[in-house]
Short mmCIF file of N, CA, C and O in Angstrom, two decimals:
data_model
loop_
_atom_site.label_atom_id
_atom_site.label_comp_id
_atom_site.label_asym_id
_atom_site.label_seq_id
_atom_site.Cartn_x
_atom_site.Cartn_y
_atom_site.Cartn_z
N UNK A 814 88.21 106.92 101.88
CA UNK A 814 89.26 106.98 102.87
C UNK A 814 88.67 106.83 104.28
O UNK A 814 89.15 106.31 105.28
N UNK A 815 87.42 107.47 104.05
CA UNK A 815 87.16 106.89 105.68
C UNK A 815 86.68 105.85 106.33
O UNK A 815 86.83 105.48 107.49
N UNK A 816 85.83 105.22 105.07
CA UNK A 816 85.84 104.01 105.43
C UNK A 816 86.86 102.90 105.90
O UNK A 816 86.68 102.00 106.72
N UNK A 817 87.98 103.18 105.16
CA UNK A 817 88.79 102.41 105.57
C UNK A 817 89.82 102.74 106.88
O UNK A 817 90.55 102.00 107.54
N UNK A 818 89.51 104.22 106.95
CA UNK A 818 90.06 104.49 108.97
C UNK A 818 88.62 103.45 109.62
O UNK A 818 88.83 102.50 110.36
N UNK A 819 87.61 103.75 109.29
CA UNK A 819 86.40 102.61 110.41
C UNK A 819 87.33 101.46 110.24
O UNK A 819 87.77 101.17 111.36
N UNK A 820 87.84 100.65 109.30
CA UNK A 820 88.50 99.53 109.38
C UNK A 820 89.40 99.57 111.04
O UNK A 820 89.28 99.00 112.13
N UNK A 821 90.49 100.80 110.30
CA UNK A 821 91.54 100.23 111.70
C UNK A 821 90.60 100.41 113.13
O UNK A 821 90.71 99.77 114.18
N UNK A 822 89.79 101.33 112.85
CA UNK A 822 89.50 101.62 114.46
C UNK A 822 88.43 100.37 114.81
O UNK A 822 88.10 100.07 115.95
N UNK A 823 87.99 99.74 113.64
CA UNK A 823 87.39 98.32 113.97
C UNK A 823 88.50 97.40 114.89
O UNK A 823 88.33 96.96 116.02
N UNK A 824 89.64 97.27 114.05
CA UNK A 824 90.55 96.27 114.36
C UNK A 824 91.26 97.03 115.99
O UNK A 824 91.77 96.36 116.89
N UNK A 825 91.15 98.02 115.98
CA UNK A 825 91.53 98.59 117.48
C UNK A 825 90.78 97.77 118.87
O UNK A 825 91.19 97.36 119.96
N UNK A 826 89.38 97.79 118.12
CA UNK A 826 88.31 96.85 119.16
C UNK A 826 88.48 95.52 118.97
O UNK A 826 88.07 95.00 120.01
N UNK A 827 88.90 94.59 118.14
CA UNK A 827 88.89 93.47 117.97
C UNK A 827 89.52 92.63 118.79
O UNK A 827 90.75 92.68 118.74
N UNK A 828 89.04 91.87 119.51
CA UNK A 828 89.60 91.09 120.76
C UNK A 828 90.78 90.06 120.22
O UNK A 828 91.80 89.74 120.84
N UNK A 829 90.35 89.60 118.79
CA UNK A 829 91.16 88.48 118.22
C UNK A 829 92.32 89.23 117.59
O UNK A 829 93.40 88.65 117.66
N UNK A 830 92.29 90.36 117.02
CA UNK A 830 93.07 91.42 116.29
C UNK A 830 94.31 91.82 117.68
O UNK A 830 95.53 91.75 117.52
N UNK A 831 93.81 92.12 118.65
CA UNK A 831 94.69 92.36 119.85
C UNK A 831 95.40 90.94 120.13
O UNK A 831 96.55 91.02 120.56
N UNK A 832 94.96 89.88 119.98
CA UNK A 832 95.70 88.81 120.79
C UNK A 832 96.90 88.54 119.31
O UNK A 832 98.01 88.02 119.44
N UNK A 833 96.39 88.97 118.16
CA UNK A 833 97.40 88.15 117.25
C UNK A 833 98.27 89.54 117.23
O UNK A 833 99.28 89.13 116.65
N UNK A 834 98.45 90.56 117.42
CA UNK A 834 99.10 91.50 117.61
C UNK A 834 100.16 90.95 118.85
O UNK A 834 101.37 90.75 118.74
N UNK A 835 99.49 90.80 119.79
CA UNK A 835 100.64 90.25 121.33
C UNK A 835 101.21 88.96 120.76
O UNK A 835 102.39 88.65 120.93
N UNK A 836 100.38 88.27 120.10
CA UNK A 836 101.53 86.89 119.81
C UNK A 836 102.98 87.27 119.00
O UNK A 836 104.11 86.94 119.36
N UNK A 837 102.61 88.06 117.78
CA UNK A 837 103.59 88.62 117.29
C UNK A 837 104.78 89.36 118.04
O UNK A 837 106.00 89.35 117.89
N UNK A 838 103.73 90.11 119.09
CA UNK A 838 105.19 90.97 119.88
C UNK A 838 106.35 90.03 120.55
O UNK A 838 107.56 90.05 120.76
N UNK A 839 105.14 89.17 120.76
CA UNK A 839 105.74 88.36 121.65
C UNK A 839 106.62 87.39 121.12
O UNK A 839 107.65 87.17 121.77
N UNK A 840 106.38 86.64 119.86
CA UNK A 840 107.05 85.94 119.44
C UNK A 840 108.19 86.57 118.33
O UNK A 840 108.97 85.82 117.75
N UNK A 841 108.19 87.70 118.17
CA UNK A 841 109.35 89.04 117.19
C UNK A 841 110.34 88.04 117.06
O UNK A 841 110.28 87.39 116.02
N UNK A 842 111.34 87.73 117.96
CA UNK A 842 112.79 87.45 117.74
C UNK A 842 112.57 86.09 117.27
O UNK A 842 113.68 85.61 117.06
N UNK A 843 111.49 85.07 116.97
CA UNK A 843 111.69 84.08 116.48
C UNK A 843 111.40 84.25 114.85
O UNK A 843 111.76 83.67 113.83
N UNK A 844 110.60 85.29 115.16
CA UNK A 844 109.71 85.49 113.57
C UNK A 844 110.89 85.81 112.99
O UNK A 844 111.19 85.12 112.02
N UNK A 845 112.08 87.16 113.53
CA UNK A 845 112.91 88.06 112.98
C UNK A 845 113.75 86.67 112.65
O UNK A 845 114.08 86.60 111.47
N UNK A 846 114.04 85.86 113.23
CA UNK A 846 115.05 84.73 113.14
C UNK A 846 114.55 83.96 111.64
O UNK A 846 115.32 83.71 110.72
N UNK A 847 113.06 83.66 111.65
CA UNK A 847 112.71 82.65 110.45
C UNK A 847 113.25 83.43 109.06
O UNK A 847 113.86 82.94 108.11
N UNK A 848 112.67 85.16 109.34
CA UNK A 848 112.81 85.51 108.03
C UNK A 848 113.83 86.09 107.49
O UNK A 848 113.90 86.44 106.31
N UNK A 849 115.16 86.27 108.79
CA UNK A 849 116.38 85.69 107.91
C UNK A 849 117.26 85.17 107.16
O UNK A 849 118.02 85.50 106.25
N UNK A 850 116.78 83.68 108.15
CA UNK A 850 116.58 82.32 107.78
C UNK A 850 116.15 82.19 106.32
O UNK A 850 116.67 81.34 105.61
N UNK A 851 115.07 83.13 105.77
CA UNK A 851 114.75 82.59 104.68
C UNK A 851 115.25 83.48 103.55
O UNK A 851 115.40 83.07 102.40
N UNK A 852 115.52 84.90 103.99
CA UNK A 852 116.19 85.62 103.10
C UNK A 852 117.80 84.94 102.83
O UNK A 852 118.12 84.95 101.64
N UNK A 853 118.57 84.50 103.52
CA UNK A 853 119.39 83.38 103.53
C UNK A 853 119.52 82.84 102.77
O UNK A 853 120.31 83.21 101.90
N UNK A 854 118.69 81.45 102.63
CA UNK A 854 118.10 80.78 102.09
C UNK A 854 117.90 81.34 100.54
O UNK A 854 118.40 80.85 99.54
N UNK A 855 117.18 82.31 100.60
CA UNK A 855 117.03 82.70 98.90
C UNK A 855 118.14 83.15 98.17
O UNK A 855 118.41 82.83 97.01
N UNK A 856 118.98 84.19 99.14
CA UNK A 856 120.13 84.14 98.32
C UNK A 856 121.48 83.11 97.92
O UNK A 856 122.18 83.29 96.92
N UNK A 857 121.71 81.90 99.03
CA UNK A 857 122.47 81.01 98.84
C UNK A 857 121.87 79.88 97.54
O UNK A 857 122.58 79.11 96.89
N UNK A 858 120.52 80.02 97.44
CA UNK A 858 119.72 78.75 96.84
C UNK A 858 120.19 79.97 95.30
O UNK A 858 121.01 79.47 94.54
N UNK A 859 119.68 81.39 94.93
CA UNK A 859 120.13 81.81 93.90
C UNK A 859 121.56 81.90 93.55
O UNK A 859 121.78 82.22 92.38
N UNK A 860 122.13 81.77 93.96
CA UNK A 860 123.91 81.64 94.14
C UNK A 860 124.08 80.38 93.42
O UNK A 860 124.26 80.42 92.21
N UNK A 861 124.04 79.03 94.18
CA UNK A 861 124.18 78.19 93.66
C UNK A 861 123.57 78.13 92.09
O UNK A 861 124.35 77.80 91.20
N UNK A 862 122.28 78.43 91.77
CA UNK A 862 121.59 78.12 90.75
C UNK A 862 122.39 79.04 89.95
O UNK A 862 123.26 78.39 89.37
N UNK A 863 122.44 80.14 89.71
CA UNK A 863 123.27 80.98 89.21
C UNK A 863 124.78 80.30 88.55
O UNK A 863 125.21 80.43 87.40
N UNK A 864 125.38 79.55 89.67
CA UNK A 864 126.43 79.26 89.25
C UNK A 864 126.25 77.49 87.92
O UNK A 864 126.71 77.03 86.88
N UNK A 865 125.36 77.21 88.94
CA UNK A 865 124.98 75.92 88.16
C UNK A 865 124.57 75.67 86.86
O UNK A 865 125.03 74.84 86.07
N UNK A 866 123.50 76.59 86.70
CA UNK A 866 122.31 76.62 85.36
C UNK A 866 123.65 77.41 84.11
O UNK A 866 124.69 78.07 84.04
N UNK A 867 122.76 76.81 83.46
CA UNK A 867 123.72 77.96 82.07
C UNK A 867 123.21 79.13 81.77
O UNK A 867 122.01 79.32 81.60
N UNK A 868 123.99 79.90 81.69
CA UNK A 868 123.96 81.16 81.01
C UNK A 868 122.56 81.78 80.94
O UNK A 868 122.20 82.82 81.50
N UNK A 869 121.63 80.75 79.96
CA UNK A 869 120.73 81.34 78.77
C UNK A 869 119.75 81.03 80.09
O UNK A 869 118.78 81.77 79.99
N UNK A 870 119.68 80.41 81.00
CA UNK A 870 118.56 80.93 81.96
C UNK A 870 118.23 81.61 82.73
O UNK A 870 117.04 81.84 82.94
N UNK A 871 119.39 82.23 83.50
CA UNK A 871 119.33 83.25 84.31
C UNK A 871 120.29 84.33 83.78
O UNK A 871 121.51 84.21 83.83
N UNK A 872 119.60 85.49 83.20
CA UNK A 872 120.55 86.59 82.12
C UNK A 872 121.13 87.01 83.41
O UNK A 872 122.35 87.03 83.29
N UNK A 873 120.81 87.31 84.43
CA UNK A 873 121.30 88.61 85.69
C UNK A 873 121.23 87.45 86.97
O UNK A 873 120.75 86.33 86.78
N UNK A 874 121.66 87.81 88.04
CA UNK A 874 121.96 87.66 89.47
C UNK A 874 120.29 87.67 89.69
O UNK A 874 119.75 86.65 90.13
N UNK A 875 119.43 89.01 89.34
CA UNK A 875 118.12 89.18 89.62
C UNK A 875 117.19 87.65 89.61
O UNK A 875 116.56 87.03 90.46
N UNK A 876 117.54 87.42 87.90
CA UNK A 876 116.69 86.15 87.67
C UNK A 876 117.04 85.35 88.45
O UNK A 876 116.06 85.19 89.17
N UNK A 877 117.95 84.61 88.83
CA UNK A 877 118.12 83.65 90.10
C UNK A 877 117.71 83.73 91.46
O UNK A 877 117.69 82.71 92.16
N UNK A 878 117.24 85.34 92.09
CA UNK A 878 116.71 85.62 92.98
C UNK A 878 115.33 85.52 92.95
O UNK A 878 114.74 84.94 93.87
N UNK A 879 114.60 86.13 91.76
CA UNK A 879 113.58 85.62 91.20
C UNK A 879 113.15 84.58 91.52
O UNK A 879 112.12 84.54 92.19
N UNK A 880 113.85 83.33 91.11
CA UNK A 880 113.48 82.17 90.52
C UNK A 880 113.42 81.75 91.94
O UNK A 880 112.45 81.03 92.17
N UNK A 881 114.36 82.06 93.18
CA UNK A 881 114.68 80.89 94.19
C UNK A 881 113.09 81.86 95.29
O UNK A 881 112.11 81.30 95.77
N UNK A 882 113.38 83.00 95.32
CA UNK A 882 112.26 83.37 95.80
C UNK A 882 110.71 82.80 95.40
O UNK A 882 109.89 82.75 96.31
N UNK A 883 110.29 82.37 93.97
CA UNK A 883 109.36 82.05 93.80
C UNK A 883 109.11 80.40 94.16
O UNK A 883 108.05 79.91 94.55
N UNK A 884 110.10 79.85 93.98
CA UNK A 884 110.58 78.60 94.32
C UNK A 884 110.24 78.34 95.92
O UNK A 884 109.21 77.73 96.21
N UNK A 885 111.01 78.77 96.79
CA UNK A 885 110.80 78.51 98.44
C UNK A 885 109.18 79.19 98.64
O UNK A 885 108.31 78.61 99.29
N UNK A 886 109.02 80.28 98.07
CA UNK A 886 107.51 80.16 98.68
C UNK A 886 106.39 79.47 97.71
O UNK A 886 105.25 79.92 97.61
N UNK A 887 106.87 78.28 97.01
CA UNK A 887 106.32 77.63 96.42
C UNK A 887 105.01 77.96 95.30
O UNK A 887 104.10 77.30 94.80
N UNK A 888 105.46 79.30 95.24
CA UNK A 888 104.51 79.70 93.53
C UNK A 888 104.78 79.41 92.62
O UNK A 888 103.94 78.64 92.14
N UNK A 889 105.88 79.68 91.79
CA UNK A 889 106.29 78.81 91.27
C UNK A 889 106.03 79.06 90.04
O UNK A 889 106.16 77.96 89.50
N UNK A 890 105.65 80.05 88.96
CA UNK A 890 105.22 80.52 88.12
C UNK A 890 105.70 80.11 86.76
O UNK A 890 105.07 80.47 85.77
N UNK A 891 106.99 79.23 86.62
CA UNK A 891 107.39 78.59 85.54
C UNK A 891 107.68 79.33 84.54
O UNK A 891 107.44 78.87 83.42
N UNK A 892 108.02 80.12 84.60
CA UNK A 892 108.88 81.45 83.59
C UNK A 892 109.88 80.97 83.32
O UNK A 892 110.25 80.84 82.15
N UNK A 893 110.80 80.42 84.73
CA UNK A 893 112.26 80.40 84.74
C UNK A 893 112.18 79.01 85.63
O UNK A 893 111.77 78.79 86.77
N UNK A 894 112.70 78.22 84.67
CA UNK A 894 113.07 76.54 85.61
C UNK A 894 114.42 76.18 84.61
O UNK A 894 114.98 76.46 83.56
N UNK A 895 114.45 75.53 85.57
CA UNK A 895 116.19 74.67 85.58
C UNK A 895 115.94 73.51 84.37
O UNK A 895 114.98 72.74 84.37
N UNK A 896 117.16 73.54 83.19
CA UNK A 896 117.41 72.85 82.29
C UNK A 896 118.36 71.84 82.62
O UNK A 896 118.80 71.48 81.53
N UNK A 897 118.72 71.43 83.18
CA UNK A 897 120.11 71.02 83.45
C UNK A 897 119.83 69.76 84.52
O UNK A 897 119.25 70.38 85.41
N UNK A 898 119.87 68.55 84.92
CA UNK A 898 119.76 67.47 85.75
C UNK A 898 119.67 67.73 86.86
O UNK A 898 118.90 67.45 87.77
N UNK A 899 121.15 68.72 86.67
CA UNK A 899 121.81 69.11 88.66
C UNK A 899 120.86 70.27 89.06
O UNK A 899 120.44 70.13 90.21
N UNK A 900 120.49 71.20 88.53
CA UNK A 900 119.50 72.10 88.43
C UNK A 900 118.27 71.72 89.07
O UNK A 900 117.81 72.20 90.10
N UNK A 901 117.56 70.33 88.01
CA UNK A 901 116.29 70.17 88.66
C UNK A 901 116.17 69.48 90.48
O UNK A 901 115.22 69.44 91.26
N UNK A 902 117.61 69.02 90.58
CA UNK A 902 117.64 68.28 91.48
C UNK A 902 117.85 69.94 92.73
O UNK A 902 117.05 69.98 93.66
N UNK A 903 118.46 70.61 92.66
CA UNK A 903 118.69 71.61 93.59
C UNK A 903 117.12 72.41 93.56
O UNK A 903 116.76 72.99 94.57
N UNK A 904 116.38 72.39 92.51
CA UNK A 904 115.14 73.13 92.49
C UNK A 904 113.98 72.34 93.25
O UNK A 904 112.96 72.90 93.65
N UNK A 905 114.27 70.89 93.40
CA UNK A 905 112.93 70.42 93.81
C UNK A 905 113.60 69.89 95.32
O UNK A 905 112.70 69.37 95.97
N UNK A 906 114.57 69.88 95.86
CA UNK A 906 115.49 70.36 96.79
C UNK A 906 115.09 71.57 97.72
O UNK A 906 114.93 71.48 98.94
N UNK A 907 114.96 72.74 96.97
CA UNK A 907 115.05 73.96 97.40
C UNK A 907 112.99 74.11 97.97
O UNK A 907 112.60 74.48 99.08
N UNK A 908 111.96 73.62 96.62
CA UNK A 908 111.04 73.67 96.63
C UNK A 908 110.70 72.90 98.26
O UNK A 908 110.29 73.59 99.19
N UNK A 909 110.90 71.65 98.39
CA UNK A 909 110.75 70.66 99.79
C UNK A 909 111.38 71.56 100.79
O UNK A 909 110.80 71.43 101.87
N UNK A 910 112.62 72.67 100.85
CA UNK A 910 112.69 73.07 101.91
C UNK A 910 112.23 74.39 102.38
O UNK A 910 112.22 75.01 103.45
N UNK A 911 111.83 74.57 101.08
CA UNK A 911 110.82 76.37 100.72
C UNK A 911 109.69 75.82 101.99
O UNK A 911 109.61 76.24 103.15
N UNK A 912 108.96 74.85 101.38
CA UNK A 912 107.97 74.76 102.29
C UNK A 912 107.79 74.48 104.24
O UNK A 912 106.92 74.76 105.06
N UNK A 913 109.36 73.67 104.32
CA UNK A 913 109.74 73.77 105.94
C UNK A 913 109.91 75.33 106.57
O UNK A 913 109.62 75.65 107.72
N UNK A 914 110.44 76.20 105.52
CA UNK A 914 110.84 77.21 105.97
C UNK A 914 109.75 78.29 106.05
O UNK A 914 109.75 79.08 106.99
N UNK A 915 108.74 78.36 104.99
CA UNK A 915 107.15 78.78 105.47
C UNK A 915 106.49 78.38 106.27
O UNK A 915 105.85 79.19 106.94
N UNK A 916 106.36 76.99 106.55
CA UNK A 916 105.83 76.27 107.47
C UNK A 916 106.17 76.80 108.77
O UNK A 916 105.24 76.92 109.57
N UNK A 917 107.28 77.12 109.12
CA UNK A 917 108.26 77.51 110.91
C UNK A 917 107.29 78.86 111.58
O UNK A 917 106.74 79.13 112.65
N UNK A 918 107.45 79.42 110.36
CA UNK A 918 106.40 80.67 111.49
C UNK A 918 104.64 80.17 111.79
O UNK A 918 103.96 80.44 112.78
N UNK A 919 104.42 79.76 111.13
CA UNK A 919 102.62 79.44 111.17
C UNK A 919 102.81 78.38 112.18
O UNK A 919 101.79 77.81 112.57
N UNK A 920 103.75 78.09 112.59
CA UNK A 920 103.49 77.17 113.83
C UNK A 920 103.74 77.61 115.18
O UNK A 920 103.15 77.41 116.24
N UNK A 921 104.95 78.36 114.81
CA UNK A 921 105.20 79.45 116.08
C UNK A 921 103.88 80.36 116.64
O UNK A 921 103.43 80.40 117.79
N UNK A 922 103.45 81.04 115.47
CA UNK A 922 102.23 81.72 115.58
C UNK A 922 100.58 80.75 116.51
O UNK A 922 99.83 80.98 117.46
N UNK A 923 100.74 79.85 115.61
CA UNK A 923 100.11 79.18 116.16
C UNK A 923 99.77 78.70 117.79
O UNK A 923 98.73 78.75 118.44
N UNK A 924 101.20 78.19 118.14
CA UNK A 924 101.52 77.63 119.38
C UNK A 924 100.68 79.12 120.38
O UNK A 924 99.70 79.25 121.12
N UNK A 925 101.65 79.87 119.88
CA UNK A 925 101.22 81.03 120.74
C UNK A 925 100.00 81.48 120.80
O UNK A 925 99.21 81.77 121.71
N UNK A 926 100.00 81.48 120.11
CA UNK A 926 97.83 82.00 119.85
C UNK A 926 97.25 81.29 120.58
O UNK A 926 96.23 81.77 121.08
N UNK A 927 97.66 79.82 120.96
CA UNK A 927 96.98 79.30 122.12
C UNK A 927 97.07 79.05 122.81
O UNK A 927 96.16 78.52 123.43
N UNK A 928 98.31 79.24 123.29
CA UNK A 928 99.09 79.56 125.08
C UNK A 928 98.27 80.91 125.54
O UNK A 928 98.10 81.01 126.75
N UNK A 929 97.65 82.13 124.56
CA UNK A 929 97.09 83.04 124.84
C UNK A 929 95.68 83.01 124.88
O UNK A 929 94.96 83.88 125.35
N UNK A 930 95.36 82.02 124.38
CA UNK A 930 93.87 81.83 124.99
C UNK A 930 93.68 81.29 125.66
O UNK A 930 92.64 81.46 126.29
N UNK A 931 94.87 79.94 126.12
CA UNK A 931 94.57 79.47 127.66
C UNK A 931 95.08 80.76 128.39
O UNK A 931 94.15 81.16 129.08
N UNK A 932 96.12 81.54 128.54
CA UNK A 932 96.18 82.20 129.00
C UNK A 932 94.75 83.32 129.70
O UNK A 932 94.43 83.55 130.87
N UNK A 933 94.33 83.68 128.76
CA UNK A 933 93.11 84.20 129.00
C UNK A 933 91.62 83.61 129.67
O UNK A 933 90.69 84.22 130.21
N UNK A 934 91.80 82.24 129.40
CA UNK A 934 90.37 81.09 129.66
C UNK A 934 91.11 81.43 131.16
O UNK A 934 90.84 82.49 131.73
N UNK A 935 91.89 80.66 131.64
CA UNK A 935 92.92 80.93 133.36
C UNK A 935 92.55 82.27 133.87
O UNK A 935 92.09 82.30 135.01
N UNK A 936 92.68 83.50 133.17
CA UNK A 936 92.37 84.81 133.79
C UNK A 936 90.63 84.76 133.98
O UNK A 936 90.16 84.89 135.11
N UNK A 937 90.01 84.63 133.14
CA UNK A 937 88.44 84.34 133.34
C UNK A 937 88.34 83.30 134.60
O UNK A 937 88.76 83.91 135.58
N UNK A 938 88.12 82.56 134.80
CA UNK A 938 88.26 81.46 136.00
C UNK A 938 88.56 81.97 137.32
O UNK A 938 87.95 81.74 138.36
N UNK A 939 89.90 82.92 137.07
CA UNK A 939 90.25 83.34 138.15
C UNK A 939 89.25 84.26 138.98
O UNK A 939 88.79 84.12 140.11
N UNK A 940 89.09 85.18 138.08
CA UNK A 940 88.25 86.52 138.28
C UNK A 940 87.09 85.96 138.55
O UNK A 940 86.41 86.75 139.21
N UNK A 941 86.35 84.64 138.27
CA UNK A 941 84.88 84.40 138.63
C UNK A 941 85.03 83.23 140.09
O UNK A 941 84.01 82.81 140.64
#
């Protein structure tokens, strides 16, 4: 256990640990927006499939949440796939937009992470 308090109080000092902490603060209401967006997303994509697929593939509401959740974040574990034409077409559908919708924050994050190191390179400069 205590080793792993040295962890946080490592990451307390960590210069890079602090800046991806402020990007986050900073960027909250877009992040809070994506992962709406994608909880959304999982339940309209299990809805449809639910209604679509037959019976014998999705026993419960669960399995379709399951399935669309593993689906958009593209794991994909093949337990539970779509029998049905219209099925595969909404699954590899859902899969292409799973990945736009993971994709949105790692870029946000991104952007910011380096508006904050120019940010910071500008404060150095200044001060010298």
């Amino acid at each position: 256990v205590v080793k792993i308090l040295r962890v946080f109080k490592f990451i307390r000092y960590s210069k890079n640990v602090q800046i991806l902490f402020r990007v986050l603060r900073k960027e909250r209401q877009i992040l809070l927006a994506v992962f709406w967006i994608a909880v959304l997303y999982i339940l309209i994509t299990a809805l449809v499939m639910f209604n679509v697929e037959e019976s014998a593939m999705f026993e419960d509401f669960f399995d379709a949440l399951y399935w669309a959740t593993t689906t958009l974040t593209t794991v994909g574990y093949g337990d539970i796939c779509p029998s049905t034409d219209i099925g595969r077409v909404i699954s590899m559908l859902s899969a292409i937009l799973g990945v736009a919708v993971i994709a949105l924050p790692s870029g946000v994050i991104t952007a910011s992470y380096l508006d904050e190191l120019r940010e910071m390179k500008k404060e150095k400069e200044t001060e010298k």
